[in-house]
XYZ file of C-alpha atoms in Angstrom:
330
model
C 95.904 79.024 102.882
C 96.873 78.767 99.262
C 100.089 80.144 97.802
C 99.900 83.224 95.600
C 102.324 83.859 92.768
C 103.639 87.476 92.503
C 105.173 88.596 89.241
C 107.413 91.595 89.050
C 107.776 93.138 85.613
C 110.138 95.862 84.457
C 108.438 99.162 85.461
C 107.865 101.658 82.710
C 109.197 99.450 79.899
C 112.644 100.042 78.414
C 114.084 103.445 79.214
C 117.555 105.033 79.363
C 119.237 104.695 82.748
C 122.324 106.044 84.481
C 124.200 103.049 85.948
C 125.315 103.892 89.448
C 128.733 102.359 88.818
C 129.191 104.606 85.762
C 127.859 107.562 87.757
C 130.410 106.887 90.498
C 133.203 106.909 87.876
C 131.964 110.230 86.515
C 131.987 111.595 90.025
C 135.585 110.497 90.581
C 136.673 111.878 87.200
C 134.821 115.116 88.052
C 136.655 115.340 91.381
C 140.064 114.802 89.718
C 139.359 117.118 86.851
C 138.134 119.875 89.209
C 141.146 119.465 91.490
C 143.507 119.573 88.519
C 141.935 122.727 87.069
C 141.687 124.523 90.371
C 145.184 123.546 91.348
C 146.615 124.736 88.118
C 144.895 128.028 88.345
C 145.818 128.492 91.968
C 149.451 127.494 91.265
C 149.610 130.046 88.533
C 148.181 132.688 90.798
C 150.694 131.727 93.511
C 153.577 131.872 91.155
C 152.432 135.235 89.850
C 152.044 136.579 93.371
C 155.502 135.342 94.471
C 157.137 136.733 91.372
C 155.357 140.045 91.951
C 156.386 140.106 95.570
C 160.076 139.396 94.795
C 160.180 142.056 92.159
C 158.359 144.716 94.191
C 160.031 144.391 97.517
C 163.017 142.875 99.230
C 160.996 142.048 102.294
C 159.823 138.701 100.995
C 163.429 137.633 100.232
C 164.629 138.346 103.764
C 161.445 137.151 105.414
C 161.904 133.403 105.823
C 158.592 132.823 107.865
C 156.681 134.413 104.990
C 158.525 132.271 102.520
C 157.725 129.145 104.525
C 154.062 130.139 104.702
C 153.798 130.690 101.035
C 155.519 127.445 100.232
C 153.238 125.645 102.708
C 150.151 127.079 101.113
C 151.332 126.194 97.600
C 152.123 122.598 98.650
C 148.909 122.002 100.656
C 146.585 123.884 98.355
C 145.977 121.004 95.936
C 145.039 118.765 98.863
C 142.715 121.295 100.330
C 140.976 121.713 96.890
C 140.837 118.018 96.541
C 139.200 117.625 99.937
C 136.708 120.345 99.116
C 135.911 118.702 95.776
C 135.430 115.337 97.510
C 133.085 116.812 100.098
C 131.091 118.600 97.373
C 130.574 115.526 95.194
C 130.043 113.261 98.203
C 127.216 115.560 99.348
C 125.800 115.599 95.872
C 125.865 111.758 95.754
C 124.315 111.598 99.169
C 121.387 113.811 98.178
C 120.755 111.562 95.093
C 120.736 108.408 97.222
C 119.234 109.614 100.507
C 115.624 110.066 99.303
C 115.045 106.707 97.802
C 116.924 104.892 100.616
C 114.829 106.769 103.230
C 111.622 105.935 101.463
C 112.565 102.276 101.024
C 113.364 102.037 104.817
C 110.058 103.679 105.656
C 108.241 101.249 103.374
C 109.937 98.260 105.067
C 108.869 99.616 108.424
C 105.250 100.019 107.248
C 105.199 96.424 105.922
C 106.574 95.228 109.216
C 103.599 96.985 110.852
C 101.202 95.248 108.361
C 100.372 98.600 106.732
C 100.299 98.467 102.928
C 98.596 101.766 102.333
C 101.680 103.701 101.125
C 103.535 104.427 97.973
C 107.174 105.332 97.173
C 107.386 108.622 95.280
C 110.936 108.431 94.054
C 110.982 108.222 90.250
C 114.705 108.522 89.505
C 116.054 107.048 86.227
C 118.585 104.767 87.731
C 118.774 101.452 89.606
C 117.282 102.954 92.752
C 114.333 104.364 90.691
C 113.821 100.860 89.239
C 114.033 99.302 92.638
C 111.446 101.728 94.096
C 109.207 101.094 91.185
C 109.472 97.318 91.634
C 108.896 97.750 95.369
C 105.677 99.627 94.612
C 104.555 96.912 92.306
C 105.416 94.292 94.885
C 103.401 96.193 97.564
C 100.430 96.329 95.182
C 100.567 92.580 94.379
C 101.025 91.754 98.072
C 97.957 93.922 98.907
C 95.891 92.108 96.333
C 97.098 88.738 97.537
C 96.205 89.573 101.166
C 92.865 90.985 100.163
C 92.083 87.710 98.428
C 93.085 85.726 101.454
C 91.078 88.029 103.728
C 88.110 87.553 101.462
C 88.472 83.753 101.558
C 88.720 83.842 105.381
C 85.552 86.023 105.565
C 83.762 83.714 103.215
C 84.799 80.702 105.282
C 83.566 82.364 108.433
C 80.194 83.192 106.762
C 79.829 79.647 105.340
C 80.564 78.128 108.809
C 77.966 80.386 110.378
C 75.396 79.320 107.729
C 76.117 75.632 108.226
C 75.955 75.982 112.015
C 72.558 77.683 111.614
C 71.429 74.967 109.268
C 72.554 72.377 111.758
C 70.024 73.686 114.330
C 67.022 72.483 112.253
C 67.632 68.717 112.407
C 68.800 69.031 116.065
C 65.533 70.820 116.925
C 63.380 68.232 115.135
C 65.142 65.356 116.827
C 64.963 67.012 120.278
C 61.180 67.773 119.715
C 60.403 64.152 118.784
C 62.321 62.730 121.589
C 60.590 65.072 124.096
C 57.225 64.107 122.604
C 57.935 60.393 123.025
C 59.207 60.935 126.523
C 55.825 62.517 127.562
C 53.867 59.455 126.426
C 53.490 56.492 128.620
C 54.553 53.073 127.430
C 51.796 51.343 125.550
C 50.241 50.890 122.063
C 50.007 54.656 121.473
C 53.615 55.109 122.260
C 54.619 52.319 119.948
C 52.505 53.754 117.133
C 54.089 57.230 117.630
C 57.561 55.572 117.730
C 56.907 53.850 114.481
C 55.919 57.177 112.916
C 58.777 59.131 114.378
C 61.619 56.715 113.637
C 61.831 57.577 109.894
C 61.821 61.307 110.781
C 64.664 60.839 113.333
C 66.634 58.817 110.851
C 66.222 61.378 108.038
C 67.363 64.223 110.313
C 70.295 62.331 111.634
C 71.389 61.792 108.006
C 70.912 65.506 107.360
C 73.092 66.305 110.357
C 75.837 63.963 108.908
C 75.682 65.743 105.596
C 75.948 69.145 107.241
C 78.840 68.075 109.381
C 80.561 66.725 106.234
C 80.042 70.116 104.604
C 81.616 71.861 107.635
C 84.593 69.441 107.335
C 84.818 70.259 103.660
C 84.919 73.976 104.344
C 87.719 73.541 106.823
C 89.828 71.165 104.750
C 89.635 72.916 101.363
C 91.209 76.192 100.326
C 87.974 77.391 98.728
C 84.590 77.480 100.351
C 82.406 77.062 97.280
C 79.998 74.089 97.274
C 79.408 72.124 94.147
C 75.769 71.290 93.460
C 75.190 67.509 93.219
C 71.852 66.983 91.515
C 70.165 63.616 91.562
C 66.729 62.355 90.382
C 64.112 62.524 93.072
C 60.323 62.336 93.354
C 59.800 65.851 94.458
C 56.192 65.451 95.718
C 57.209 62.581 97.972
C 60.169 64.538 99.420
C 57.961 67.627 100.012
C 55.383 65.478 101.894
C 58.127 64.105 104.084
C 59.449 67.589 104.763
C 55.932 68.972 105.343
C 55.378 66.314 108.054
C 58.564 67.514 109.969
C 57.707 71.205 109.502
C 54.116 70.605 110.709
C 55.474 69.124 113.915
C 57.686 72.151 114.559
C 54.869 74.586 113.706
C 52.366 72.771 116.062
C 54.862 73.077 118.861
C 54.697 76.827 118.393
C 50.903 76.775 118.060
C 51.159 77.779 114.366
C 49.287 76.192 111.509
C 51.509 74.993 108.602
C 50.154 74.029 105.157
C 52.226 72.602 102.292
C 50.860 72.510 98.727
C 52.391 70.994 95.576
C 51.147 72.024 92.094
C 52.225 69.879 89.208
C 51.877 71.721 85.945
C 54.351 69.693 83.840
C 53.191 67.576 80.920
C 53.993 64.331 82.696
C 54.912 63.203 86.160
C 58.594 62.178 86.424
C 61.609 62.593 88.673
C 63.343 65.944 88.827
C 67.130 66.349 88.943
C 67.944 68.623 91.919
C 70.348 68.814 94.814
C 67.779 67.952 97.428
C 70.142 68.635 100.308
C 70.696 72.322 99.112
C 66.941 72.746 98.509
C 66.232 71.622 102.060
C 68.789 73.995 103.378
C 67.164 76.897 101.569
C 63.616 75.888 102.645
C 64.713 75.346 106.272
C 66.199 78.838 106.449
C 63.004 80.380 105.156
C 60.821 78.233 107.377
C 62.817 78.990 110.521
C 62.696 82.715 109.892
C 58.893 82.477 109.302
C 58.556 80.416 112.502
C 60.573 82.967 114.463
C 58.527 86.026 113.375
C 55.060 84.474 113.176
C 53.020 84.913 116.385
C 51.068 82.087 118.057
C 47.891 80.999 116.183
C 49.415 82.370 112.969
C 49.739 80.617 109.632
C 52.735 79.575 107.460
C 52.276 78.071 103.963
C 54.656 76.567 101.463
C 53.634 76.419 97.839
C 55.721 74.483 95.326
C 54.891 74.824 91.650
C 56.392 72.247 89.239
C 56.532 73.394 85.708
C 58.034 71.691 82.719
C 61.297 73.555 82.867
C 61.247 75.240 86.302
C 60.459 74.899 89.984
C 59.206 77.681 92.162
C 58.873 77.835 95.920
C 56.712 80.454 97.726
C 56.698 80.613 101.458
C 54.168 82.897 103.159
C 53.474 83.730 106.817
C 51.292 86.030 108.839
C 54.306 87.511 110.802
C 55.797 90.975 110.628
C 57.136 92.162 107.370
C 60.786 92.709 106.522
C 61.810 96.376 107.037
C 62.058 98.152 103.590
C 65.675 99.119 104.265
C 66.587 95.425 104.826
C 64.987 94.128 101.625
C 68.023 94.736 99.387
C 70.099 92.617 101.728
C 67.869 89.585 101.880
C 69.515 87.788 98.953
């Protein structure tokens, strides 16, 4: 598999942010200021109440437990207020942090389960908000990267299946020729048939080698695309050679095969094509026609060579392709 680069950019461009360190300082200052204000107010209230009690009654002066209780309250009251303020601001800070942290933990768990169909909804204007936005972008880039890899794997599987299917054609031809030779007794007829079959066997063994090399190429490379390699060939001669092999296959199925070549160009010359790919295409069409044409049917291949184009038409007397399958043929 190839490596994929994932780039994370600053989400949302430049925007004002509350730095969490600064926010924490403001929380501490808020706690201290709140404690100071409340303590001063409560101290003033306490002093006022004590003064009022001393002036209004002599019970407080002679009631030492009450004095001790009032003094204890006045001494501990600032700490009580401080503790309450700390709890209040701590709860406020917890509420601001809990949502993004919970969403990030859930996102990590989903990634661990190979589930990328999620999104973090926190949009705070702080570091956690930026972290959540960057995490969302990372998830999106990771999903695109995985989809590309999955697409390559699927393409590779499809290509291997196509090459394996193409490999059946030369194997079938070689097997048919060998079986035909095995049925003929030794003699002049067998020698004549052998001399005629040897070029066919050699050509198909070379085709098998090329197909196997293609399969090795698919396995070894990151991409599965094949590069066309055109070379000048005498198309009419190559079609005659191929027609001979296809005729043998069709005869084995009791089917008549006819190959025709129409030259409409201004002059006869070699054409620059990737013969190997052309043969793969024609083999697939011919095998499908052979599979769906009944015995005593007909298959014809017509090649028209124009000045700037080649056309191939393959017809058979088999069953037609279902209308719903036609859009998926090519």
